[in-house]
């Protein structure tokens, strides 16, 4: 895997548009993890997350010549990923079949050996997947990916205020579900 | 169980760390994407090459067509009547169908024959005659004080009467003859004209 050399996004995009495979590989290495994790948390399925990640970077190959230099690339990639996940959910039965897909924390490697903590993480994961898509996206970007409100707003194509209000509503829902110990529907 | 906002924050941070450590796309995905990248740009280069070739072909064709048209235009001189006085130019000029969109070539109509004034050559300059032959028995030419020469046309068969050869194929054709008339109006001599 190629190492990112600290080259700016705009330079990499320009080289990528010109057919430089090395530049494309650097972009992929830089952004493949957040795109994959976002797709996984949104869909709850590894198979869908892999498909969405592939589609997002194939879209990048075609769109590199027209890339907007003003907008951060991660916001564009996550926006495409969100649209792909929402498009797939209506036609794919694998969507939201989370029980067998998401990796369980390995009891041997994980320093959290407390069963209760393990179960509470699983419960939280399921609660996030049970949220409506518009709340799930803000929780994943702002809480799990630790993006700023502005970056999340660009990725979700909405205003910063909308992100704040949705995040507040999502946290309220999560807290309620965790308190009541509800399991998300299959 | 989580029952407060701060605990929710803690759980979310813990979950974020867990996911960041464990969840990654498969390594084969990078190989697939690099192959797609190469294929995409190879297709783009081919399309660009086809467009350039098509443009070059169009330009070449346009240049060749223009060259042929210009050569044709230069090779066809305008028609002009030579050694003939023209009548009124406005009457004889008409616009020819243009062979190229560049310009219409005016041509001149040849004038009618009637208007051609060609001087007639004098008879004595272009005729061959026999000598005068006497007409009638016992008459001599003498030297007439007054007389006249009359041009007549006789059938060829008259040549025989004066001992001249006759073309048997054309006995009925007419020939010119000059008849010398005396003062009394009687024919004194005749000569044949060719």
mmCIF file with all atom_site columns, C-alpha atoms in Angstrom, chain B residues 19-132:
data_model
loop_
_atom_site.group_PDB
_atom_site.id
_atom_site.type_symbol
_atom_site.label_atom_id
_atom_site.label_alt_id
_atom_site.label_comp_id
_atom_site.label_asym_id
_atom_site.label_entity_id
_atom_site.label_seq_id
_atom_site.pdbx_PDB_ins_code
_atom_site.Cartn_x
_atom_site.Cartn_y
_atom_site.Cartn_z
_atom_site.occupancy
_atom_site.B_iso_or_equiv
_atom_site.pdbx_formal_charge
_atom_site.auth_seq_id
_atom_site.auth_comp_id
_atom_site.auth_asym_id
_atom_site.auth_atom_id
_atom_site.pdbx_PDB_model_num
ATOM 1   C CA . UNK B 1 19  ? -14.535 0.596  15.030   1.00 0.00 ? 19  UNK B CA 1
ATOM 2   C CA . UNK B 1 20  ? -11.424 2.527  13.935   1.00 0.00 ? 20  UNK B CA 1
ATOM 3   C CA . UNK B 1 21  ? -9.203  -0.314 15.106   1.00 0.00 ? 21  UNK B CA 1
ATOM 4   C CA . UNK B 1 22  ? -11.153 -3.176 13.629   1.00 0.00 ? 22  UNK B CA 1
ATOM 5   C CA . UNK B 1 23  ? -13.159 -2.134 10.615   1.00 0.00 ? 23  UNK B CA 1
ATOM 6   C CA . UNK B 1 24  ? -11.217 -1.845 7.346    1.00 0.00 ? 24  UNK B CA 1
ATOM 7   C CA . UNK B 1 25  ? -12.059 -2.669 3.763    1.00 0.00 ? 25  UNK B CA 1
ATOM 8   C CA . UNK B 1 26  ? -10.479 -5.808 2.323    1.00 0.00 ? 26  UNK B CA 1
ATOM 9   C CA . UNK B 1 27  ? -7.061  -5.446 0.660    1.00 0.00 ? 27  UNK B CA 1
ATOM 10  C CA . UNK B 1 28  ? -8.398  -6.870 -2.617   1.00 0.00 ? 28  UNK B CA 1
ATOM 11  C CA . UNK B 1 29  ? -10.564 -3.777 -3.032   1.00 0.00 ? 29  UNK B CA 1
ATOM 12  C CA . UNK B 1 30  ? -7.486  -1.645 -3.731   1.00 0.00 ? 30  UNK B CA 1
ATOM 13  C CA . UNK B 1 31  ? -6.431  -3.999 -6.533   1.00 0.00 ? 31  UNK B CA 1
ATOM 14  C CA . UNK B 1 32  ? -9.890  -3.859 -8.095   1.00 0.00 ? 32  UNK B CA 1
ATOM 15  C CA . UNK B 1 33  ? -9.966  -0.073 -7.974   1.00 0.00 ? 33  UNK B CA 1
ATOM 16  C CA . UNK B 1 34  ? -6.495  0.340  -9.485   1.00 0.00 ? 34  UNK B CA 1
ATOM 17  C CA . UNK B 1 35  ? -7.530  -1.905 -12.352  1.00 0.00 ? 35  UNK B CA 1
ATOM 18  C CA . UNK B 1 36  ? -10.667 0.202  -12.879  1.00 0.00 ? 36  UNK B CA 1
ATOM 19  C CA . UNK B 1 37  ? -8.526  3.326  -12.848  1.00 0.00 ? 37  UNK B CA 1
ATOM 20  C CA . UNK B 1 38  ? -6.209  1.997  -15.565  1.00 0.00 ? 38  UNK B CA 1
ATOM 21  C CA . UNK B 1 39  ? -9.121  0.827  -17.692  1.00 0.00 ? 39  UNK B CA 1
ATOM 22  C CA . UNK B 1 40  ? -10.894 4.187  -17.385  1.00 0.00 ? 40  UNK B CA 1
ATOM 23  C CA . UNK B 1 41  ? -7.877  6.199  -18.488  1.00 0.00 ? 41  UNK B CA 1
ATOM 24  C CA . UNK B 1 42  ? -7.008  3.813  -21.311  1.00 0.00 ? 42  UNK B CA 1
ATOM 25  C CA . UNK B 1 43  ? -10.564 4.277  -22.612  1.00 0.00 ? 43  UNK B CA 1
ATOM 26  C CA . UNK B 1 44  ? -10.240 8.052  -22.289  1.00 0.00 ? 44  UNK B CA 1
ATOM 27  C CA . UNK B 1 45  ? -6.999  8.067  -24.254  1.00 0.00 ? 45  UNK B CA 1
ATOM 28  C CA . UNK B 1 46  ? -8.584  5.954  -26.981  1.00 0.00 ? 46  UNK B CA 1
ATOM 29  C CA . UNK B 1 47  ? -11.601 8.255  -27.227  1.00 0.00 ? 47  UNK B CA 1
ATOM 30  C CA . UNK B 1 48  ? -9.343  11.300 -27.370  1.00 0.00 ? 48  UNK B CA 1
ATOM 31  C CA . UNK B 1 49  ? -7.290  9.655  -30.128  1.00 0.00 ? 49  UNK B CA 1
ATOM 32  C CA . UNK B 1 50  ? -10.422 8.854  -32.131  1.00 0.00 ? 50  UNK B CA 1
ATOM 33  C CA . UNK B 1 51  ? -11.639 12.440 -31.808  1.00 0.00 ? 51  UNK B CA 1
ATOM 34  C CA . UNK B 1 52  ? -8.297  13.816 -32.970  1.00 0.00 ? 52  UNK B CA 1
ATOM 35  C CA . UNK B 1 53  ? -8.182  11.404 -35.916  1.00 0.00 ? 53  UNK B CA 1
ATOM 36  C CA . UNK B 1 54  ? -11.736 12.318 -36.937  1.00 0.00 ? 54  UNK B CA 1
ATOM 37  C CA . UNK B 1 55  ? -10.936 16.026 -36.747  1.00 0.00 ? 55  UNK B CA 1
ATOM 38  C CA . UNK B 1 56  ? -7.767  15.551 -38.808  1.00 0.00 ? 56  UNK B CA 1
ATOM 39  C CA . UNK B 1 57  ? -9.730  13.562 -41.420  1.00 0.00 ? 57  UNK B CA 1
ATOM 40  C CA . UNK B 1 58  ? -12.378 16.290 -41.664  1.00 0.00 ? 58  UNK B CA 1
ATOM 41  C CA . UNK B 1 59  ? -9.758  18.998 -42.082  1.00 0.00 ? 59  UNK B CA 1
ATOM 42  C CA . UNK B 1 60  ? -7.903  16.981 -44.720  1.00 0.00 ? 60  UNK B CA 1
ATOM 43  C CA . UNK B 1 61  ? -11.097 16.360 -46.664  1.00 0.00 ? 61  UNK B CA 1
ATOM 44  C CA . UNK B 1 62  ? -12.095 20.008 -46.478  1.00 0.00 ? 62  UNK B CA 1
ATOM 45  C CA . UNK B 1 63  ? -8.638  21.105 -47.678  1.00 0.00 ? 63  UNK B CA 1
ATOM 46  C CA . UNK B 1 64  ? -8.671  18.607 -50.554  1.00 0.00 ? 64  UNK B CA 1
ATOM 47  C CA . UNK B 1 65  ? -12.154 19.685 -51.642  1.00 0.00 ? 65  UNK B CA 1
ATOM 48  C CA . UNK B 1 66  ? -11.172 23.350 -51.550  1.00 0.00 ? 66  UNK B CA 1
ATOM 49  C CA . UNK B 1 67  ? -8.008  22.628 -53.573  1.00 0.00 ? 67  UNK B CA 1
ATOM 50  C CA . UNK B 1 68  ? -9.940  20.758 -56.267  1.00 0.00 ? 68  UNK B CA 1
ATOM 51  C CA . UNK B 1 69  ? -12.530 23.518 -56.477  1.00 0.00 ? 69  UNK B CA 1
ATOM 52  C CA . UNK B 1 70  ? -9.905  26.251 -56.832  1.00 0.00 ? 70  UNK B CA 1
ATOM 53  C CA . UNK B 1 71  ? -7.985  24.314 -59.499  1.00 0.00 ? 71  UNK B CA 1
ATOM 54  C CA . UNK B 1 72  ? -11.142 23.747 -61.474  1.00 0.00 ? 72  UNK B CA 1
ATOM 55  C CA . UNK B 1 73  ? -11.935 27.412 -61.217  1.00 0.00 ? 73  UNK B CA 1
ATOM 56  C CA . UNK B 1 74  ? -8.518  28.495 -62.476  1.00 0.00 ? 74  UNK B CA 1
ATOM 57  C CA . UNK B 1 75  ? -8.392  25.910 -65.303  1.00 0.00 ? 75  UNK B CA 1
ATOM 58  C CA . UNK B 1 76  ? -11.616 27.065 -67.016  1.00 0.00 ? 76  UNK B CA 1
ATOM 59  C CA . UNK B 1 77  ? -10.942 30.324 -68.921  1.00 0.00 ? 77  UNK B CA 1
ATOM 60  C CA . UNK B 1 78  ? -13.862 32.595 -69.747  1.00 0.00 ? 78  UNK B CA 1
ATOM 61  C CA . UNK B 1 79  ? -15.141 32.224 -73.338  1.00 0.00 ? 79  UNK B CA 1
ATOM 62  C CA . UNK B 1 80  ? -14.362 35.230 -75.541  1.00 0.00 ? 80  UNK B CA 1
ATOM 63  C CA . UNK B 1 81  ? -15.178 35.661 -79.341  1.00 0.00 ? 81  UNK B CA 1
ATOM 64  C CA . UNK B 1 82  ? -11.929 36.270 -81.322  1.00 0.00 ? 82  UNK B CA 1
ATOM 65  C CA . UNK B 1 83  ? -11.485 38.438 -84.476  1.00 0.00 ? 83  UNK B CA 1
ATOM 66  C CA . UNK B 1 84  ? -15.116 39.251 -84.627  1.00 0.00 ? 84  UNK B CA 1
ATOM 67  C CA . UNK B 1 85  ? -16.536 42.638 -83.915  1.00 0.00 ? 85  UNK B CA 1
ATOM 68  C CA . UNK B 1 86  ? -19.052 42.348 -81.217  1.00 0.00 ? 86  UNK B CA 1
ATOM 69  C CA . UNK B 1 87  ? -22.452 43.859 -81.448  1.00 0.00 ? 87  UNK B CA 1
ATOM 70  C CA . UNK B 1 88  ? -23.842 45.495 -78.357  1.00 0.00 ? 88  UNK B CA 1
ATOM 71  C CA . UNK B 1 89  ? -22.123 43.917 -75.374  1.00 0.00 ? 89  UNK B CA 1
ATOM 72  C CA . UNK B 1 90  ? -25.209 44.300 -73.231  1.00 0.00 ? 90  UNK B CA 1
ATOM 73  C CA . UNK B 1 91  ? -27.260 42.235 -75.666  1.00 0.00 ? 91  UNK B CA 1
ATOM 74  C CA . UNK B 1 92  ? -24.729 39.457 -76.031  1.00 0.00 ? 92  UNK B CA 1
ATOM 75  C CA . UNK B 1 93  ? -23.707 39.082 -72.431  1.00 0.00 ? 93  UNK B CA 1
ATOM 76  C CA . UNK B 1 94  ? -25.335 36.597 -70.216  1.00 0.00 ? 94  UNK B CA 1
ATOM 77  C CA . UNK B 1 95  ? -24.411 35.110 -66.871  1.00 0.00 ? 95  UNK B CA 1
ATOM 78  C CA . UNK B 1 96  ? -23.200 31.556 -67.013  1.00 0.00 ? 96  UNK B CA 1
ATOM 79  C CA . UNK B 1 97  ? -24.151 29.120 -64.367  1.00 0.00 ? 97  UNK B CA 1
ATOM 80  C CA . UNK B 1 98  ? -21.466 29.534 -61.725  1.00 0.00 ? 98  UNK B CA 1
ATOM 81  C CA . UNK B 1 99  ? -19.210 26.518 -61.473  1.00 0.00 ? 99  UNK B CA 1
ATOM 82  C CA . UNK B 1 100 ? -18.210 27.495 -57.966  1.00 0.00 ? 100 UNK B CA 1
ATOM 83  C CA . UNK B 1 101 ? -19.786 29.610 -55.346  1.00 0.00 ? 101 UNK B CA 1
ATOM 84  C CA . UNK B 1 102 ? -16.920 32.059 -55.715  1.00 0.00 ? 102 UNK B CA 1
ATOM 85  C CA . UNK B 1 103 ? -18.153 34.122 -58.659  1.00 0.00 ? 103 UNK B CA 1
ATOM 86  C CA . UNK B 1 104 ? -20.231 34.017 -61.796  1.00 0.00 ? 104 UNK B CA 1
ATOM 87  C CA . UNK B 1 105 ? -18.327 34.195 -65.059  1.00 0.00 ? 105 UNK B CA 1
ATOM 88  C CA . UNK B 1 106 ? -19.853 36.427 -67.745  1.00 0.00 ? 106 UNK B CA 1
ATOM 89  C CA . UNK B 1 107 ? -19.546 34.988 -71.253  1.00 0.00 ? 107 UNK B CA 1
ATOM 90  C CA . UNK B 1 108 ? -20.211 36.620 -74.609  1.00 0.00 ? 108 UNK B CA 1
ATOM 91  C CA . UNK B 1 109 ? -22.635 35.219 -77.131  1.00 0.00 ? 109 UNK B CA 1
ATOM 92  C CA . UNK B 1 110 ? -21.109 34.917 -80.623  1.00 0.00 ? 110 UNK B CA 1
ATOM 93  C CA . UNK B 1 111 ? -22.595 37.558 -82.961  1.00 0.00 ? 111 UNK B CA 1
ATOM 94  C CA . UNK B 1 112 ? -24.981 36.554 -85.756  1.00 0.00 ? 112 UNK B CA 1
ATOM 95  C CA . UNK B 1 113 ? -23.592 35.826 -89.229  1.00 0.00 ? 113 UNK B CA 1
ATOM 96  C CA . UNK B 1 114 ? -25.572 38.570 -90.814  1.00 0.00 ? 114 UNK B CA 1
ATOM 97  C CA . UNK B 1 115 ? -23.527 41.202 -89.121  1.00 0.00 ? 115 UNK B CA 1
ATOM 98  C CA . UNK B 1 116 ? -20.242 39.882 -90.401  1.00 0.00 ? 116 UNK B CA 1
ATOM 99  C CA . UNK B 1 117 ? -18.947 42.138 -93.172  1.00 0.00 ? 117 UNK B CA 1
ATOM 100 C CA . UNK B 1 118 ? -16.463 40.213 -95.191  1.00 0.00 ? 118 UNK B CA 1
ATOM 101 C CA . UNK B 1 119 ? -15.227 41.888 -98.408  1.00 0.00 ? 119 UNK B CA 1
ATOM 102 C CA . UNK B 1 120 ? -16.058 39.899 -101.598 1.00 0.00 ? 120 UNK B CA 1
ATOM 103 C CA . UNK B 1 121 ? -13.092 39.009 -103.737 1.00 0.00 ? 121 UNK B CA 1
ATOM 104 C CA . UNK B 1 122 ? -13.220 40.513 -107.358 1.00 0.00 ? 122 UNK B CA 1
ATOM 105 C CA . UNK B 1 123 ? -14.050 37.916 -110.004 1.00 0.00 ? 123 UNK B CA 1
ATOM 106 C CA . UNK B 1 124 ? -11.011 38.500 -112.159 1.00 0.00 ? 124 UNK B CA 1
ATOM 107 C CA . UNK B 1 125 ? -8.710  37.949 -109.250 1.00 0.00 ? 125 UNK B CA 1
ATOM 108 C CA . UNK B 1 126 ? -9.902  34.439 -108.545 1.00 0.00 ? 126 UNK B CA 1
ATOM 109 C CA . UNK B 1 127 ? -11.218 33.086 -111.902 1.00 0.00 ? 127 UNK B CA 1
ATOM 110 C CA . UNK B 1 128 ? -9.511  31.053 -114.596 1.00 0.00 ? 128 UNK B CA 1
ATOM 111 C CA . UNK B 1 129 ? -10.783 31.505 -118.119 1.00 0.00 ? 129 UNK B CA 1
ATOM 112 C CA . UNK B 1 130 ? -10.219 29.973 -121.501 1.00 0.00 ? 130 UNK B CA 1
ATOM 113 C CA . UNK B 1 131 ? -9.323  32.177 -124.419 1.00 0.00 ? 131 UNK B CA 1
ATOM 114 C CA . UNK B 1 132 ? -12.128 33.671 -126.478 1.00 0.00 ? 132 UNK B CA 1
#
